[in-house]
PDB file of C-alpha atoms in Angstrom:
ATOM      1  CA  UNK A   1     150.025-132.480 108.313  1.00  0.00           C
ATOM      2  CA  UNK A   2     150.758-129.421 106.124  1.00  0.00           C
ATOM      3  CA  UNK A   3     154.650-129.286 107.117  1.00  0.00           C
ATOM      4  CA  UNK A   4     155.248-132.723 106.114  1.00  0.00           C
ATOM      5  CA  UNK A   5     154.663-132.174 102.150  1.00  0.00           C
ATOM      6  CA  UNK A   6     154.453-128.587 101.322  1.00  0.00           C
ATOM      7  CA  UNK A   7     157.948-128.157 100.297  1.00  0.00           C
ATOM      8  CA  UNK A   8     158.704-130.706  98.390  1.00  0.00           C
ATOM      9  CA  UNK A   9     155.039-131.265  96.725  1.00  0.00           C
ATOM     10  CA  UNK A  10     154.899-128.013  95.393  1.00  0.00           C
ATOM     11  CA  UNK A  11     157.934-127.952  92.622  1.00  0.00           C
ATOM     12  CA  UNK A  12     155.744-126.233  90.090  1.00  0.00           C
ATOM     13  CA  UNK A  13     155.373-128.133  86.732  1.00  0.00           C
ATOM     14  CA  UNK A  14     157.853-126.005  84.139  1.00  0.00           C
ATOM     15  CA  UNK A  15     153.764-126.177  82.040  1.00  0.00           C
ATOM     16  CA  UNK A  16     152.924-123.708  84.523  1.00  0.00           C
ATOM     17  CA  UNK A  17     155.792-121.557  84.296  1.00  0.00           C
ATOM     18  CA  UNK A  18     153.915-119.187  81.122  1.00  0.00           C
ATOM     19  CA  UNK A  19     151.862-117.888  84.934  1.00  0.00           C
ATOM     20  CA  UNK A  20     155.123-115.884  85.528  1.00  0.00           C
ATOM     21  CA  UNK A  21     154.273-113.671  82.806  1.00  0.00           C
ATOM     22  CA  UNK A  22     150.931-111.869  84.211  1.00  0.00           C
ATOM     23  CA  UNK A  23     150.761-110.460  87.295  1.00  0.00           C
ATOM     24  CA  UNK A  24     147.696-112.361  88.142  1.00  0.00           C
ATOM     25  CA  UNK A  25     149.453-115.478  87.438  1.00  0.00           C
ATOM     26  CA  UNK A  26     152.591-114.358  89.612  1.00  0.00           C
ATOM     27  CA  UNK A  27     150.496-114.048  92.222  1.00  0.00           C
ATOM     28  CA  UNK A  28     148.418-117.128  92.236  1.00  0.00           C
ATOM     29  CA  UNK A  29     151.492-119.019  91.981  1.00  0.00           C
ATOM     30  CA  UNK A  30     153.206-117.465  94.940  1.00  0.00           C
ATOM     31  CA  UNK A  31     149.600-118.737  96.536  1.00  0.00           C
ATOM     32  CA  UNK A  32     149.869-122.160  95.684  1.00  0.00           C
ATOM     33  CA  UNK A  33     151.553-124.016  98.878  1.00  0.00           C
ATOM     34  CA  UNK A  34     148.867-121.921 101.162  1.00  0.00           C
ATOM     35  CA  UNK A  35     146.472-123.065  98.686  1.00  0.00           C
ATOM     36  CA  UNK A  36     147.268-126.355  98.772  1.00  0.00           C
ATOM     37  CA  UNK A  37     147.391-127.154 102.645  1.00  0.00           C
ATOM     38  CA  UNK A  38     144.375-124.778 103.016  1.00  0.00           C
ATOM     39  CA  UNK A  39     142.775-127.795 100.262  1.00  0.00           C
ATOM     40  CA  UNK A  40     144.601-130.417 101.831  1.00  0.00           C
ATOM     41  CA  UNK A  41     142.805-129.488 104.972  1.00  0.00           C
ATOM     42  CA  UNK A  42     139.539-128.510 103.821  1.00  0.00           C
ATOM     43  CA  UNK A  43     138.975-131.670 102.312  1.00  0.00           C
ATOM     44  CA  UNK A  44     141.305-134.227 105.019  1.00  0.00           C
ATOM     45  CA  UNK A  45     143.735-135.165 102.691  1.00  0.00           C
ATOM     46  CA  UNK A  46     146.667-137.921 102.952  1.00  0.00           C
ATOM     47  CA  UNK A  47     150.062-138.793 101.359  1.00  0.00           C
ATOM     48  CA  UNK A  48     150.585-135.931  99.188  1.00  0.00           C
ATOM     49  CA  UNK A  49     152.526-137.002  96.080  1.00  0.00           C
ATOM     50  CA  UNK A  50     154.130-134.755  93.326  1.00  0.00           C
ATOM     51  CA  UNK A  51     152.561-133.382  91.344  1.00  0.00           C
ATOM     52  CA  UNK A  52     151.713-134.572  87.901  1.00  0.00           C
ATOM     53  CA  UNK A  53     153.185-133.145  84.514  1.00  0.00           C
ATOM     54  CA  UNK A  54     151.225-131.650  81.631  1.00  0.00           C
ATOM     55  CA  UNK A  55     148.580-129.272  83.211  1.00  0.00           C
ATOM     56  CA  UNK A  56     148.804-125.789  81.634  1.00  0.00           C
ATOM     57  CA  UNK A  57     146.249-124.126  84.266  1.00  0.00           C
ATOM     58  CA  UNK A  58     146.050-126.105  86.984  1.00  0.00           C
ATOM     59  CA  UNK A  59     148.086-128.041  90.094  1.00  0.00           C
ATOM     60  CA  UNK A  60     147.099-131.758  89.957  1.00  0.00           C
ATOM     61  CA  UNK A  61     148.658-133.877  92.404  1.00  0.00           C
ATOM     62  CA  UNK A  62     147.759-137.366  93.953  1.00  0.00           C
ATOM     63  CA  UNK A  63     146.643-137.902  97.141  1.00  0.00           C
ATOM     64  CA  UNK A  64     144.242-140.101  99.529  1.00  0.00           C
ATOM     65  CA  UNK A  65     141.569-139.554 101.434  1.00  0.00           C
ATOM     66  CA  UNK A  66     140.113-142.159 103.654  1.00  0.00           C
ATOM     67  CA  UNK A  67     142.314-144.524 102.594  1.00  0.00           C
ATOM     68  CA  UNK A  68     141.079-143.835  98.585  1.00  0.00           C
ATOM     69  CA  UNK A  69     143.093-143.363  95.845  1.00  0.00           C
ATOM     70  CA  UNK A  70     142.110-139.602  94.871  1.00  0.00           C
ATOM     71  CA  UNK A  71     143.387-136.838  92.517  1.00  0.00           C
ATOM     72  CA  UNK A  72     143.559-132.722  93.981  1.00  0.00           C
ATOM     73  CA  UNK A  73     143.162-129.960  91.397  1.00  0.00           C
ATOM     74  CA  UNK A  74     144.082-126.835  92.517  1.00  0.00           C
ATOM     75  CA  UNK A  75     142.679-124.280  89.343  1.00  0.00           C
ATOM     76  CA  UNK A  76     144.171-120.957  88.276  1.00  0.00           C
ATOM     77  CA  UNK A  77     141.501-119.107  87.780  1.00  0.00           C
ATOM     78  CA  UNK A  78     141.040-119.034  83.974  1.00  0.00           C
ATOM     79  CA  UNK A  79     138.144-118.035  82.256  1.00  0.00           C
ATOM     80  CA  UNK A  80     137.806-121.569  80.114  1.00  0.00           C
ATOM     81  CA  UNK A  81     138.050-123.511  82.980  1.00  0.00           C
ATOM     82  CA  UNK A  82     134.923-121.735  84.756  1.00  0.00           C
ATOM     83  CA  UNK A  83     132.442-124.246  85.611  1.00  0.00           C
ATOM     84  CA  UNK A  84     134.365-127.314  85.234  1.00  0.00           C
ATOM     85  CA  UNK A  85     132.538-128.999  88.601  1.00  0.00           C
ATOM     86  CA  UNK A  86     129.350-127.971  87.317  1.00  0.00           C
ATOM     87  CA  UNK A  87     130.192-129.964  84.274  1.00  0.00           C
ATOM     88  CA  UNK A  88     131.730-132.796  86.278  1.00  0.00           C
ATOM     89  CA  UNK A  89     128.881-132.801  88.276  1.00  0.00           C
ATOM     90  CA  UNK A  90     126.210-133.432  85.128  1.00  0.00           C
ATOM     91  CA  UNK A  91     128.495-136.243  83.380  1.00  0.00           C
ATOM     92  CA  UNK A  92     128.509-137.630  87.072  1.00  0.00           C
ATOM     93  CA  UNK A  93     130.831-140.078  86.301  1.00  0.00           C
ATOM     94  CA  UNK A  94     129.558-141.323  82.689  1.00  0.00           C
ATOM     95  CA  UNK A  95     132.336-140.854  80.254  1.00  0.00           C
ATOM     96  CA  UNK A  96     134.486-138.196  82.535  1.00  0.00           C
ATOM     97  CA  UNK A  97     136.162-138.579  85.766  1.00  0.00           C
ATOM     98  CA  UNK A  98     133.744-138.198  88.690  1.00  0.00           C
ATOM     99  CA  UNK A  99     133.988-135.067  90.813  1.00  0.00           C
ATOM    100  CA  UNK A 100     133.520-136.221  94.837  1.00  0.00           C
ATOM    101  CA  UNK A 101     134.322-132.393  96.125  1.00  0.00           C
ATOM    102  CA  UNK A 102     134.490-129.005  95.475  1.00  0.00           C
ATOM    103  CA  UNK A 103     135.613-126.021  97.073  1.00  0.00           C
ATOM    104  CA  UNK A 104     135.071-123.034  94.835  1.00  0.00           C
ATOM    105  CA  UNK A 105     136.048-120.822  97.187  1.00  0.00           C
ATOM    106  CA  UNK A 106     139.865-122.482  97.165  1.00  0.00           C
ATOM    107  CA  UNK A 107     139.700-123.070  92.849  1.00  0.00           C
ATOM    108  CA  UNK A 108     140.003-126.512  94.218  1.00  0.00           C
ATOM    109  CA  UNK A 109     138.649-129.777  93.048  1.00  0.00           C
ATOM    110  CA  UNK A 110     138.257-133.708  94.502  1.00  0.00           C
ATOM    111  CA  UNK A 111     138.747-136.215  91.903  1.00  0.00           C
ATOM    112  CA  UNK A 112     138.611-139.878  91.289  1.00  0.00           C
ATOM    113  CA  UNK A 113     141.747-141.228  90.829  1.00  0.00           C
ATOM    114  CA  UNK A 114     142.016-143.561  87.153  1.00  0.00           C
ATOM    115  CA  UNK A 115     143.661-146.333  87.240  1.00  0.00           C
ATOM    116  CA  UNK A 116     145.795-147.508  85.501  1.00  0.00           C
ATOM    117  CA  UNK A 117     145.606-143.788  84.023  1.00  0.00           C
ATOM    118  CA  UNK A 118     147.219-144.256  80.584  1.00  0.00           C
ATOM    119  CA  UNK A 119     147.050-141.367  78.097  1.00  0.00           C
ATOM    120  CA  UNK A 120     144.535-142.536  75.059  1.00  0.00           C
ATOM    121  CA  UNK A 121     147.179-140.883  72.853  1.00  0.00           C
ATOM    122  CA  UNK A 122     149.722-143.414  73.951  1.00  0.00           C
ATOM    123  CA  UNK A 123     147.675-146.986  73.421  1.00  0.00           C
ATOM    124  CA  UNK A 124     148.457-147.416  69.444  1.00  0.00           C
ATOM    125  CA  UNK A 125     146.592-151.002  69.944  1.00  0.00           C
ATOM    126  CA  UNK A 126     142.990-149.721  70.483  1.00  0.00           C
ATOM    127  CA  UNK A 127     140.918-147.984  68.004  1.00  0.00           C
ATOM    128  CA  UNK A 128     141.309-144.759  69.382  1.00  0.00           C
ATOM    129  CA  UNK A 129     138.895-142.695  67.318  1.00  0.00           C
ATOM    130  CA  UNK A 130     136.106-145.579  68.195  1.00  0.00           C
ATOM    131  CA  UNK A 131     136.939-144.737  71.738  1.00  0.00           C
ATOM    132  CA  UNK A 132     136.594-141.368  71.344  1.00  0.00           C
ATOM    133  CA  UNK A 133     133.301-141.203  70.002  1.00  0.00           C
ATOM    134  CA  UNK A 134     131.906-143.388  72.719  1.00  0.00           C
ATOM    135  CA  UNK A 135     132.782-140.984  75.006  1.00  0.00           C
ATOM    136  CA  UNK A 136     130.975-138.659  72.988  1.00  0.00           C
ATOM    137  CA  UNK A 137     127.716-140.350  73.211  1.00  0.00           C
ATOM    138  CA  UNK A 138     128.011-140.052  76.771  1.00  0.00           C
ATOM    139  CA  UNK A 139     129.255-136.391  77.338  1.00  0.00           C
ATOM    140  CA  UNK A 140     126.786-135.431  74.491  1.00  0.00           C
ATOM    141  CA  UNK A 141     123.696-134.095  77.341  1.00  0.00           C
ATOM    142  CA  UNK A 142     121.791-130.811  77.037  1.00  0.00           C
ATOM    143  CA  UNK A 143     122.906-127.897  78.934  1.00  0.00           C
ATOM    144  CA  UNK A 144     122.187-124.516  78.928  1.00  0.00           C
ATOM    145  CA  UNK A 145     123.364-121.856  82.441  1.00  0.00           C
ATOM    146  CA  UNK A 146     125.715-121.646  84.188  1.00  0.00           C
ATOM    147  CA  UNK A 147     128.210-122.453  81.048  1.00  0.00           C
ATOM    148  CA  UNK A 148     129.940-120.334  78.651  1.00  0.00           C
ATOM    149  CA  UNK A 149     128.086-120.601  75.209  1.00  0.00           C
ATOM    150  CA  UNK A 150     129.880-121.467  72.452  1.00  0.00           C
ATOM    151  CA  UNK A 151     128.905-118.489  70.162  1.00  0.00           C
ATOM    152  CA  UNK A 152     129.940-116.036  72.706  1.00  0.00           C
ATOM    153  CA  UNK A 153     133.325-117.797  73.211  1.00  0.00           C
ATOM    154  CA  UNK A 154     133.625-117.762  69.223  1.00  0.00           C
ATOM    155  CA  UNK A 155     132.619-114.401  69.102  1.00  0.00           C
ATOM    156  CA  UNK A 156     135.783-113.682  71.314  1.00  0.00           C
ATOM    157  CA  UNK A 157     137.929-116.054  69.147  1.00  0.00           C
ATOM    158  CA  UNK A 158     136.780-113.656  66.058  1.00  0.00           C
ATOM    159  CA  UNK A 159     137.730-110.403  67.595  1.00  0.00           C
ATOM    160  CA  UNK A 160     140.961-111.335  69.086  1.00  0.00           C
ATOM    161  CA  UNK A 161     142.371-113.090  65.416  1.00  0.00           C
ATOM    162  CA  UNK A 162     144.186-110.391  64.146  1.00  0.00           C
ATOM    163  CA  UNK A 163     145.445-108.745  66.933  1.00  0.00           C
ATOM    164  CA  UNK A 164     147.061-112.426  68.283  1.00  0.00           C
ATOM    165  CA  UNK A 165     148.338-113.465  65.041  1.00  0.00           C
ATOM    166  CA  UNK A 166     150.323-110.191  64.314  1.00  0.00           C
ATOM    167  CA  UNK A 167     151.208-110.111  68.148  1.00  0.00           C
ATOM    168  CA  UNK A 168     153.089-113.099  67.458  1.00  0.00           C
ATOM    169  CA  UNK A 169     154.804-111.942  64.509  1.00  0.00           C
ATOM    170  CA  UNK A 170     152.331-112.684  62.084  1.00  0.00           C
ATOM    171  CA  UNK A 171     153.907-116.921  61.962  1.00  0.00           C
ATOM    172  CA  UNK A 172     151.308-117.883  59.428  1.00  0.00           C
ATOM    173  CA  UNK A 173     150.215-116.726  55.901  1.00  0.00           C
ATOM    174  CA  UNK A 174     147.246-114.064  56.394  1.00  0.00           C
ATOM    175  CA  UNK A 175     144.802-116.128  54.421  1.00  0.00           C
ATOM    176  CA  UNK A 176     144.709-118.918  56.905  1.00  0.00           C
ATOM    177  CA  UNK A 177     143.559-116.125  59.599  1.00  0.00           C
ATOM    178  CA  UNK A 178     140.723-114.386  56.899  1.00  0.00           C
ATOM    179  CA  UNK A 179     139.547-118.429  56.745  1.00  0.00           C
ATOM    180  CA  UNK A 180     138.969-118.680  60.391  1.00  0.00           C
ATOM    181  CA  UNK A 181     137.585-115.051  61.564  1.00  0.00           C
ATOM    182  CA  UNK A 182     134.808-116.196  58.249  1.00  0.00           C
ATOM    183  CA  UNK A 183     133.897-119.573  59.774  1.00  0.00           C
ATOM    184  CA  UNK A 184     133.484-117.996  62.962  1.00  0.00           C
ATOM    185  CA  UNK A 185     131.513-115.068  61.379  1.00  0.00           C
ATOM    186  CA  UNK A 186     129.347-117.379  59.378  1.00  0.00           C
ATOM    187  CA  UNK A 187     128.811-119.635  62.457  1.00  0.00           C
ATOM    188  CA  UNK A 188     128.095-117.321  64.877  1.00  0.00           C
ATOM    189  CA  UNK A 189     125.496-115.486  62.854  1.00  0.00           C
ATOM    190  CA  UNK A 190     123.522-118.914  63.182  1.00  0.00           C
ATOM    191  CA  UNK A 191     121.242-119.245  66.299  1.00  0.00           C
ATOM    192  CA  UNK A 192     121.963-122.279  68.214  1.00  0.00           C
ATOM    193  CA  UNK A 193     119.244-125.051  67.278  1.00  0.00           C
ATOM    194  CA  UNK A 194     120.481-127.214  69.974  1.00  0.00           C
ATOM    195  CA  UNK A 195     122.564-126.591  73.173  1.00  0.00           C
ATOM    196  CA  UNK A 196     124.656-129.487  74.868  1.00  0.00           C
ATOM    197  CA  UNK A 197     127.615-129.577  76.880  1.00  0.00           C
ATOM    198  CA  UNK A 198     130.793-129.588  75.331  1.00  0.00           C
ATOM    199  CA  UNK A 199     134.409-130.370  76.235  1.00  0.00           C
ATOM    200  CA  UNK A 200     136.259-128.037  74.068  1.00  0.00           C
ATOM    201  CA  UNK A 201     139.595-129.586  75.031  1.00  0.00           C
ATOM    202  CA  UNK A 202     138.917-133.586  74.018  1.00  0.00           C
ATOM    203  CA  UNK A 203     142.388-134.936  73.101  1.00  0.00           C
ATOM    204  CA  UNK A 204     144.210-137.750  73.773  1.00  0.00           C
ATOM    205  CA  UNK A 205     146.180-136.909  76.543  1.00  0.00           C
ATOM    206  CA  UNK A 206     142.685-135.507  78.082  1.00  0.00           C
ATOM    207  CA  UNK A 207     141.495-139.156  78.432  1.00  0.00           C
ATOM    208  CA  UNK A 208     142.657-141.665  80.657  1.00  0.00           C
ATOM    209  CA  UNK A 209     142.334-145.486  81.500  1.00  0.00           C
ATOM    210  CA  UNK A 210     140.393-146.900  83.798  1.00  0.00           C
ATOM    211  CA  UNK A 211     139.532-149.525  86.184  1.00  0.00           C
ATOM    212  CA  UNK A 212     135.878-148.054  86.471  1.00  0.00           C
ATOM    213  CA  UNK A 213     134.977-147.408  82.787  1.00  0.00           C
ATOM    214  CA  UNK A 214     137.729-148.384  80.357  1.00  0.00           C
ATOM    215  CA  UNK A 215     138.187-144.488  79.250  1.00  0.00           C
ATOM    216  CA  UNK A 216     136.888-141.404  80.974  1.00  0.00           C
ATOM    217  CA  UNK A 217     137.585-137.712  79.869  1.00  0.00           C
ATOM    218  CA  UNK A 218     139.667-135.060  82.147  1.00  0.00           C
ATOM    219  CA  UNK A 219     139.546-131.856  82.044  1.00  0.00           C
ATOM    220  CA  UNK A 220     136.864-130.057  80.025  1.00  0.00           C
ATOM    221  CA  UNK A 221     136.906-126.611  79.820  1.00  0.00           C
ATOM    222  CA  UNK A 222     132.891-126.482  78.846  1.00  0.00           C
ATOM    223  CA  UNK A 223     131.211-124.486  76.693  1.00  0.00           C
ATOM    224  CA  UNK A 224     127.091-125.086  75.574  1.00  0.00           C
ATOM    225  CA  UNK A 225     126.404-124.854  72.142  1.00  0.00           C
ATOM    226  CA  UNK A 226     126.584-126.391  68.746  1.00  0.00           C
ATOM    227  CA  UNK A 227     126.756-130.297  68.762  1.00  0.00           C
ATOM    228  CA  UNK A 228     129.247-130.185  65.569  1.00  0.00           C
ATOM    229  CA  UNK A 229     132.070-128.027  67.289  1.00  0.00           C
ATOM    230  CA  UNK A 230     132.397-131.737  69.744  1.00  0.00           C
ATOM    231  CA  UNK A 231     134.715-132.585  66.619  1.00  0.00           C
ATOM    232  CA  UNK A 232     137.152-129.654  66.448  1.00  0.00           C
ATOM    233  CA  UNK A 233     139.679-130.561  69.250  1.00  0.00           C
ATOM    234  CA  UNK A 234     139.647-134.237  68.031  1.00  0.00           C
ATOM    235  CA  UNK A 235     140.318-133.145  64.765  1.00  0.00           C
ATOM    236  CA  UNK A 236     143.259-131.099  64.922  1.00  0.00           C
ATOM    237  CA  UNK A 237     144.472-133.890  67.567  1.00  0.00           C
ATOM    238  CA  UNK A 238     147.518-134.344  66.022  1.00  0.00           C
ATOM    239  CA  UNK A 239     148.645-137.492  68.559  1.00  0.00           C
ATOM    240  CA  UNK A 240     145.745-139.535  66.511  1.00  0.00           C
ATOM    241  CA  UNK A 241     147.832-138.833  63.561  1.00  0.00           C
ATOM    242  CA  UNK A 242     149.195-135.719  61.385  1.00  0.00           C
ATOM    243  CA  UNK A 243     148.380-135.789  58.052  1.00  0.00           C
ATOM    244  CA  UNK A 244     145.846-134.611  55.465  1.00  0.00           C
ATOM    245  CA  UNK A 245     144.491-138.160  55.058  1.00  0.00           C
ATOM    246  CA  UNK A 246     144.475-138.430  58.859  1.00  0.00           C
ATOM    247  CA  UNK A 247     142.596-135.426  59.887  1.00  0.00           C
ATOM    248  CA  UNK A 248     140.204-135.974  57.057  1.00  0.00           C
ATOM    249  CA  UNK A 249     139.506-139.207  58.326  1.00  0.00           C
ATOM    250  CA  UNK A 250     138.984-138.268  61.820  1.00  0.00           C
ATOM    251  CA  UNK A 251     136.150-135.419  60.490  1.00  0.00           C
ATOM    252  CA  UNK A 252     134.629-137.564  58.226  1.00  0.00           C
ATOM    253  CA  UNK A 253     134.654-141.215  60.590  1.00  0.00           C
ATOM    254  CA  UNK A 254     132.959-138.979  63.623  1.00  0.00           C
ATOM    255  CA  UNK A 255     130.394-136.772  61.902  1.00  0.00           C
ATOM    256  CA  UNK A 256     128.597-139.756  60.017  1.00  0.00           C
ATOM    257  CA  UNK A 257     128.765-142.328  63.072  1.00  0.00           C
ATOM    258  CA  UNK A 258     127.696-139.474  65.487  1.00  0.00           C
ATOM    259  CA  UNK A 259     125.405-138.371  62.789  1.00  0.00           C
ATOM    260  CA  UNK A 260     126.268-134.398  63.233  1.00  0.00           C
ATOM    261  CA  UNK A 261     126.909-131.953  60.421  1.00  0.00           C
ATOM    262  CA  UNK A 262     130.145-132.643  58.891  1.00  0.00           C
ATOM    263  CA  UNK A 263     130.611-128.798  57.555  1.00  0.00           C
ATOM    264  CA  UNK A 264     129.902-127.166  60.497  1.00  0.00           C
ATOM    265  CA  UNK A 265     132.872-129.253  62.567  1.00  0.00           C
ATOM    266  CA  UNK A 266     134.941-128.682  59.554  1.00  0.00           C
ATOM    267  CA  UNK A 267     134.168-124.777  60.450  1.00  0.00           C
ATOM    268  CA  UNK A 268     134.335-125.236  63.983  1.00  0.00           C
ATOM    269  CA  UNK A 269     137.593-126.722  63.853  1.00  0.00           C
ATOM    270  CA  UNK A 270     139.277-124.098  61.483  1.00  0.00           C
ATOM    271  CA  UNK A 271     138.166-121.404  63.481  1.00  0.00           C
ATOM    272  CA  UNK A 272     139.047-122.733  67.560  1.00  0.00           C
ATOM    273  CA  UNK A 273     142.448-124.256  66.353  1.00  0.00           C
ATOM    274  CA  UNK A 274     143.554-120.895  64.445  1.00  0.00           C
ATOM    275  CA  UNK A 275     142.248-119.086  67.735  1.00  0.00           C
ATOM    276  CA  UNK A 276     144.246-121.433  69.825  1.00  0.00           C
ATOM    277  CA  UNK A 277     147.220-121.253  67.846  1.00  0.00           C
ATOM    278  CA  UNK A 278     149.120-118.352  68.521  1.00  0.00           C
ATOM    279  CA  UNK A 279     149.674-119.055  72.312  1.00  0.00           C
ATOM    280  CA  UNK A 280     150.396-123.130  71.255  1.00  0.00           C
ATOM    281  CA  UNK A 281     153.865-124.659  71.166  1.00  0.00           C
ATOM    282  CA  UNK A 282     152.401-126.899  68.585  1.00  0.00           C
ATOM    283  CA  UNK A 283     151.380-123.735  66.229  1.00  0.00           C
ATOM    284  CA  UNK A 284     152.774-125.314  63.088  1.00  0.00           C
ATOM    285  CA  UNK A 285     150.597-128.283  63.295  1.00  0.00           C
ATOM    286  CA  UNK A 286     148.010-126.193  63.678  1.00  0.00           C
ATOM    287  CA  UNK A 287     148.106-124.296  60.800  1.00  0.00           C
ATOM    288  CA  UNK A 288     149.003-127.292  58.784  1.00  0.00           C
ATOM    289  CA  UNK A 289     145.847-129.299  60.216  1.00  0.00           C
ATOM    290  CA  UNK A 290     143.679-125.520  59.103  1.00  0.00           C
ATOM    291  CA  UNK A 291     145.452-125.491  55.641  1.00  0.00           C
ATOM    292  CA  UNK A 292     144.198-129.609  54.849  1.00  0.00           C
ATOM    293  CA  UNK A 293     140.696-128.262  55.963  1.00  0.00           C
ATOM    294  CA  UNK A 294     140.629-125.519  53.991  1.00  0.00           C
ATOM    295  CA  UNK A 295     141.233-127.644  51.035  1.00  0.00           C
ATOM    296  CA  UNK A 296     137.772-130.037  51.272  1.00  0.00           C
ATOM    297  CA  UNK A 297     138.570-132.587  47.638  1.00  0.00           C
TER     298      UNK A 297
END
């Protein structure tokens, strides 16, 4: 089965191609068509197709198995994408796409195919924002082990500020990055009330259409922690709109009909998107979205 699709599924999305420039990723790239008949087989896949665009960490390509409609994930292994079946595997279908295998030991993941499988960010006739907060009602669940928690991750994001920012030629003014390593401080130095699981990656090209549920989220990279940091990547989403007005509409719309602290996402979301910045193509709207949050009239 394996001869019939290896070479010509595996033309590597050019999103992958930042791998190249770590050893770790060289090599997990020269991996990937072993990897993916080793999956293919593990799991009895069909009709490999190419693979889709878009996915900065991970091979996604189509597939069937018993006659289904499915979706293969083959994961580099990334630290913010640990325990993304686990998390898969609590939403169990309600508000994310449902995980039907895994094979941890192959990075690998089984996934319902959506259909039709529209990007949120690209259906300007729905009320996107409404749509996103229903999924949030659903992902919103408690959680505690095996996932990252959130004040650990932002204790990373703190360190690593300066040395990121003036490893990419300092692109921003230095007050922007003083802003973000404070939120983060202040943040962090607050216990966690509440933990629930959180998809720290919610934007619109993260959530799909589909036949089973209207919308369902892909893709979490999860973290536990503070309700309120749920906001921060729909915030900064700057494919729901890019302006002041926009993203203060987005924070404000979300924290009073979720009924979470409108401050703390404010916080939240200056301090992930500054910390996601520097390695972001989109950097400028970035620090544009942190410099209308910084100014709270």
């Amino acid at each position: 089965m394996a001869d019939r699709f290896i070479d010509s599924a595996v033309a590597v999305p050019a999103s992958l191609d930042w791998l190249r420039a770590t050893e770790t990723g060289r090599i997990w790239l020269d991996k990937l068509p072993v990897l993916l008949e080793t999956a293919c087989e593990h799991f009895g896949l069909s009709e490999i197709g190419s693979p889709f665009s878009g996915g900065n960490v991970s091979l996604v390509v189509p597939a069937k198995h018993d006659g289904e409609d499915v979706v293969l994930k083959l994961q580099f292994p990334d630290h913010e994408c640990r325990h993304e079946a686990e998390a898969l595997w609590r939403w169990n279908g309600k508000g994310a796409v449902r995980l039907l295998k895994h094979a941890p030991e192959l990075g690998a993941l089984l996934l319902e195919r959506c259909r039709p499988g529209q990007f949120l960010a690209d259906d300007t006739e729905t009320d996107r924002i409404g749509v996103v907060a229903g999924l949030l009602r659903l992902l919103t669940i408690p959680a505690g082990d095996p996932f990252t928690r959130l004040n650990d991750e932002a204790a990373r994001w703190r360190d690593s500020l300066d040395h990121n920012w003036m490893a990419a030629g300092k692109p921003c003014e230095q007050y922007l990055v003083d802003a973000a390593r404070k939120a983060l401080q202040d943040l962090c130095l607050e216990k966690e009330a509440e933990e629930v699981l959180l998809h720290q990656d919610l934007h619109g090209h993260n959530i799909l259409s589909s036949e089973r549920d209207t919308w369902l989220a892909i893709d979490p990279k999860p973290l536990a922690g503070d309700p309120a940091f749920a906001l921060s990547p729909i915030v900064r989403s700057f494919e729901f709109g890019h302006s002041k007005a926009e993203a203060r509409y987005r924070l404000d719309r979300l924290s009073e009909e979720l009924e979470l602290d409108r401050e703390r996402a404010r916080y939240w979301t200056i301090g992930q998107t500054m910390a996601w910045a520097f390695s972001s193509s989109y950097a400028e709207r970035h620090f544009e979205t942190v410099r209308w949050l910084l100014v709270d009239d």
